[in-house]
Coordinates of C-alpha atoms in Angstrom, one line a residue:
X10 CA 25.1 -3.2 14.9
X11 CA 26.7 -3.3 11.1
X12 CA 29.1 -0.6 10.9
X13 CA 27.7 0.4 7.8
X14 CA 25.2 1.6 9.7
X15 CA 27.3 3.5 12.7
X16 CA 28.7 5.3 9.8
X17 CA 25.8 6.7 8.8
X18 CA 24.5 7.7 11.6
X19 CA 28.4 9.0 13.0
X20 CA 27.9 11.9 10.1
X21 CA 25.1 12.7 11.5
X22 CA 27.1 13.6 14.3
X23 CA 28.4 16.8 15.6
X24 CA 31.7 17.3 17.1
X25 CA 30.9 17.6 19.9
X26 CA 28.9 15.0 20.4
X27 CA 32.0 12.9 18.9
X28 CA 34.3 15.2 21.8
X29 CA 31.9 13.4 24.3
X30 CA 31.9 10.2 22.8
X31 CA 35.8 9.6 22.9
X32 CA 35.8 11.2 26.0
X33 CA 34.2 8.6 27.8
X34 CA 35.4 5.8 25.5
X35 CA 38.5 6.8 24.0
X36 CA 42.4 5.3 26.4
X37 CA 45.3 7.1 24.1
X38 CA 47.6 4.4 25.4
X39 CA 47.9 0.7 25.5
X40 CA 48.0 -0.3 29.1
X41 CA 50.6 -2.7 28.5
X42 CA 51.3 -5.8 30.7
X43 CA 54.0 -7.8 31.6
X44 CA 51.5 -10.2 30.7
X45 CA 50.5 -9.1 27.1
X46 CA 54.2 -8.2 26.5
X47 CA 55.0 -12.4 26.9
X48 CA 51.7 -12.8 25.1
X49 CA 52.7 -11.2 22.0
X50 CA 55.7 -11.8 21.8
X51 CA 55.3 -15.7 22.3
X52 CA 52.3 -15.6 19.7
X53 CA 53.1 -13.2 17.3
X54 CA 56.9 -13.3 17.1
X55 CA 56.5 -9.1 18.2
X56 CA 58.7 -7.2 20.4
X57 CA 58.2 -5.8 23.4
X58 CA 60.3 -2.3 22.2
X59 CA 57.6 -2.8 18.9
X60 CA 54.4 -3.7 20.6
X61 CA 53.7 0.0 21.3
X62 CA 53.1 1.7 18.2
X63 CA 51.5 -2.4 16.7
X64 CA 48.5 -2.1 19.0
X65 CA 47.9 1.8 18.6
X66 CA 47.8 1.4 14.5
X67 CA 45.3 -1.4 15.3
X68 CA 43.6 0.2 17.3
X69 CA 43.1 3.4 15.7
X70 CA 41.9 1.5 12.5
X71 CA 38.9 -0.9 14.8
X72 CA 38.1 1.9 16.3
X73 CA 38.0 5.2 13.0
X74 CA 35.4 2.0 11.5
X75 CA 33.7 1.7 15.0
X76 CA 33.2 3.4 18.0
X77 CA 33.1 1.1 20.6
X78 CA 33.7 0.8 24.0
X79 CA 35.9 -2.3 23.7
X80 CA 38.4 -0.8 21.4
X81 CA 38.5 2.8 23.1
X82 CA 39.2 1.4 26.0
X83 CA 41.7 -1.5 25.0
X84 CA 39.4 -4.3 26.7
X85 CA 40.1 -6.9 23.9
X86 CA 44.1 -7.2 24.6
X87 CA 42.2 -8.8 28.2
X88 CA 41.5 -12.2 26.6
X89 CA 37.5 -12.6 28.3
X90 CA 37.9 -16.6 28.2
X91 CA 40.6 -16.8 29.8
X92 CA 38.7 -15.1 32.7
X93 CA 35.5 -17.4 32.6
X94 CA 34.7 -20.1 35.2
X95 CA 34.9 -23.3 32.8
X96 CA 38.3 -21.9 31.4
X97 CA 40.1 -25.2 32.9
X98 CA 37.1 -27.0 32.0
X99 CA 37.3 -26.0 27.7
X100 CA 40.4 -26.8 27.7
X101 CA 40.6 -30.2 29.3
X102 CA 38.0 -31.1 27.0
X103 CA 39.0 -30.0 23.9
X104 CA 42.2 -31.4 24.3
X105 CA 41.5 -35.0 26.4
X106 CA 38.0 -35.4 24.2
X107 CA 38.1 -33.4 20.8
X108 CA 35.5 -31.4 22.3
X109 CA 34.9 -27.5 19.8
X110 CA 34.9 -24.4 20.8
X111 CA 32.8 -21.9 18.3
X112 CA 33.7 -18.1 19.6
X113 CA 30.4 -15.7 18.3
X114 CA 30.7 -12.2 18.2
X115 CA 34.6 -12.1 18.0
X116 CA 35.8 -9.2 17.0
X117 CA 39.4 -9.0 16.0
X118 CA 39.5 -12.8 17.6
X119 CA 42.0 -12.1 21.3
X120 CA 39.6 -15.0 22.4
X121 CA 40.5 -17.7 20.1
X122 CA 44.3 -17.1 19.8
X123 CA 44.1 -17.6 23.7
X124 CA 42.3 -20.8 23.1
X125 CA 45.7 -22.3 20.9
X126 CA 48.6 -20.2 22.6
X127 CA 47.1 -22.0 25.8
X128 CA 47.4 -25.8 23.2
X129 CA 43.6 -26.1 21.7
X130 CA 44.1 -27.4 18.7
X131 CA 43.4 -24.8 16.0
X132 CA 41.5 -27.4 13.8
X133 CA 38.6 -27.3 16.5
X134 CA 38.4 -23.8 16.8
X135 CA 36.0 -21.2 15.1
X136 CA 34.7 -17.4 15.4
X137 CA 32.6 -15.9 14.1
X138 CA 31.4 -12.0 13.2
X139 CA 29.3 -9.3 11.8
X140 CA 32.0 -7.3 10.0
X141 CA 35.0 -8.9 8.2
X142 CA 36.4 -5.6 8.9
X143 CA 37.2 -7.0 12.5
X144 CA 37.9 -10.8 11.1
X145 CA 40.5 -8.6 8.6
X146 CA 42.3 -6.5 11.4
X147 CA 42.5 -9.6 13.7
X148 CA 44.8 -10.8 11.3
X149 CA 47.2 -8.1 11.5
X150 CA 46.8 -7.8 15.1
X151 CA 48.5 -11.0 15.8
X152 CA 50.0 -11.5 12.9
X153 CA 48.8 -15.2 11.8
X154 CA 46.4 -14.1 8.9
X155 CA 48.4 -16.8 6.8
X156 CA 47.7 -19.9 9.1
X157 CA 43.9 -18.6 10.3
X158 CA 42.6 -18.4 5.8
X159 CA 43.8 -21.3 5.3
X160 CA 42.7 -23.5 8.3
X161 CA 39.6 -21.3 7.8
X162 CA 39.3 -20.5 11.4
X163 CA 36.8 -17.3 11.3
X164 CA 34.0 -15.9 9.4
X165 CA 31.4 -13.4 8.9
X166 CA 27.9 -14.5 10.4
X167 CA 24.9 -12.9 12.0
X168 CA 22.4 -13.8 14.4
X169 CA 19.7 -13.2 12.8
X170 CA 20.6 -14.9 9.7
X171 CA 19.1 -18.2 9.8
X172 CA 20.1 -20.1 6.4
X173 CA 23.8 -18.8 8.7
X174 CA 22.0 -20.1 11.5
X175 CA 21.4 -23.8 10.3
X176 CA 24.3 -24.4 8.2
X177 CA 26.9 -23.9 11.2
X178 CA 28.0 -27.2 13.2
X179 CA 27.4 -26.2 16.2
X180 CA 30.4 -27.0 18.9
X181 CA 30.2 -27.9 22.9
X182 CA 31.0 -24.7 23.3
X183 CA 29.9 -21.8 22.7
X184 CA 31.4 -18.5 23.9
X185 CA 29.9 -15.3 23.4
X186 CA 31.7 -11.9 25.3
X187 CA 30.2 -8.5 25.4
X188 CA 27.5 -9.7 22.1
X189 CA 24.0 -10.3 24.2
X190 CA 24.0 -7.0 25.7
X191 CA 23.8 -4.9 22.6
X192 CA 20.1 -5.3 22.1
X193 CA 17.2 -4.4 24.2
X194 CA 15.2 -6.8 26.5
X195 CA 13.3 -8.7 23.9
X196 CA 15.9 -9.4 21.2
X197 CA 18.5 -10.6 23.7
X198 CA 15.0 -12.9 23.7
X199 CA 15.7 -13.9 20.6
X200 CA 18.9 -14.1 20.6
X201 CA 19.0 -16.5 23.5
X202 CA 16.9 -18.9 21.1
X203 CA 19.2 -18.2 18.0
X204 CA 22.9 -18.9 20.2
X205 CA 21.5 -22.3 21.3
X206 CA 21.2 -23.4 18.4
X207 CA 25.3 -22.7 17.6
X208 CA 26.2 -25.1 21.1
X209 CA 25.6 -28.4 21.6
X210 CA 26.2 -28.2 26.2
X211 CA 27.3 -25.3 27.3
X212 CA 27.2 -21.6 26.6
X213 CA 29.8 -19.2 28.4
X214 CA 30.2 -15.8 27.5
X215 CA 31.0 -12.3 29.3
X216 CA 29.0 -8.9 29.0
X217 CA 28.4 -5.9 31.2
X218 CA 26.0 -6.0 34.1
X219 CA 24.3 -4.6 37.3
X220 CA 23.4 -5.5 40.7
X221 CA 19.2 -4.7 38.9
X222 CA 18.7 -4.7 35.6
X223 CA 18.3 -1.8 33.6
X224 CA 17.6 -0.9 30.5
X225 CA 19.0 2.1 29.0
X226 CA 20.2 3.7 26.0
X227 CA 22.9 2.2 24.3
X228 CA 26.7 3.1 25.3
X229 CA 27.2 5.5 22.1
X230 CA 24.7 7.8 20.0
X231 CA 26.2 5.9 17.5
X232 CA 23.7 2.8 17.6
X233 CA 21.3 4.5 19.0
X234 CA 18.3 2.8 20.8
X235 CA 17.7 0.2 23.6
X236 CA 19.9 -2.4 25.5
X237 CA 19.1 -4.0 28.9
X238 CA 21.8 -4.5 31.7
X239 CA 21.7 -7.7 33.0
X240 CA 21.3 -8.5 36.6
X241 CA 22.1 -12.0 37.9
X242 CA 18.8 -12.8 39.2
X243 CA 17.3 -11.6 35.8
X244 CA 19.7 -13.0 33.7
X245 CA 18.8 -16.3 35.0
X246 CA 15.3 -16.5 34.6
X247 CA 15.4 -15.2 31.0
X248 CA 17.4 -18.1 30.1
X249 CA 14.8 -20.0 32.2
X250 CA 11.9 -18.4 30.6
X251 CA 13.6 -18.3 26.6
X252 CA 14.2 -22.0 26.8
X253 CA 12.3 -23.8 29.4
X254 CA 14.7 -24.8 31.4
X255 CA 16.7 -26.7 28.4
X256 CA 19.4 -24.6 29.3
X257 CA 19.9 -23.1 32.9
X258 CA 21.8 -20.7 34.4
X259 CA 25.0 -22.6 36.5
X260 CA 26.6 -19.1 37.2
X261 CA 26.2 -16.3 37.5
X262 CA 28.6 -13.6 39.3
X263 CA 29.2 -10.0 38.8
X264 CA 33.1 -8.4 38.8
X265 CA 34.1 -4.9 38.9
X266 CA 36.6 -4.1 35.9
X267 CA 38.7 -0.7 36.4
X268 CA 40.7 1.4 33.9
X269 CA 41.8 5.3 34.0
X270 CA 38.1 5.6 32.5
X271 CA 36.9 4.1 36.0
X272 CA 34.8 1.0 36.3
X273 CA 32.1 -0.9 35.7
X274 CA 31.0 -4.1 36.2
X275 CA 30.3 -7.1 33.9
X276 CA 28.8 -9.9 34.3
X277 CA 30.1 -13.5 34.0
X278 CA 27.6 -16.8 32.6
X279 CA 28.6 -19.8 32.1
X280 CA 24.6 -21.7 30.8
X281 CA 24.1 -25.9 30.3
X282 CA 21.8 -27.8 28.7
X283 CA 20.6 -29.6 30.8
X284 CA 20.2 -33.5 30.1
X285 CA 16.7 -35.8 29.7
X286 CA 15.6 -37.5 31.7

């Protein structure tokens, strides 16, 4: 969702409506763990005593731009690509065989940084997001703007821009975290077809999920419209249908994510291109 549209909708909201959204999706304190402290100390050279204020400052700027639950609930501090069942495969193939990775809808770029942190050569990774603002905030969050800009790792990208899709060199692995679930059922089908243009062999990711597929109003009144939460079964059927079996779901499992606002179900998936006989 373009943040200009979000802002226009935001201006129409009442104070009570905004307060309700913030109450649902906003957690004041960052859930800093030992692993998070270690990551930021080693990757971004941010000492533990300075980390809380640094995270709050970046999150506030991002939240004021777009009130996404993943920002309000600090989900960007939890690298979702690391939870993928094929993460070890991705690391090995990238390090040993030079495989490439695209993180599409990368937001602040936390999964790109996780790959770099775990030893994937930076030149084999690219990140795209609709909003250049999020890319810039990622540079601030991880304090790596100089090298990331020099290497041109990040760039704006719109999944509905055919020229963009035709110009981008597809990667062996495509990662899409918290992206497909943003759309209604029919648009998700179109998005899946378009994502196959960015991947050579594997599409992996996570998104909100449900035990039984259901369509619902989008998570905030800022975005409007409807979205669909897939079950593992409906997600599998969708991919088989829209690609005529060329791309098949290898795994689709539900996980429970908990924080002080409650718990959500996430759908972790791997979709792999089938060899033609």
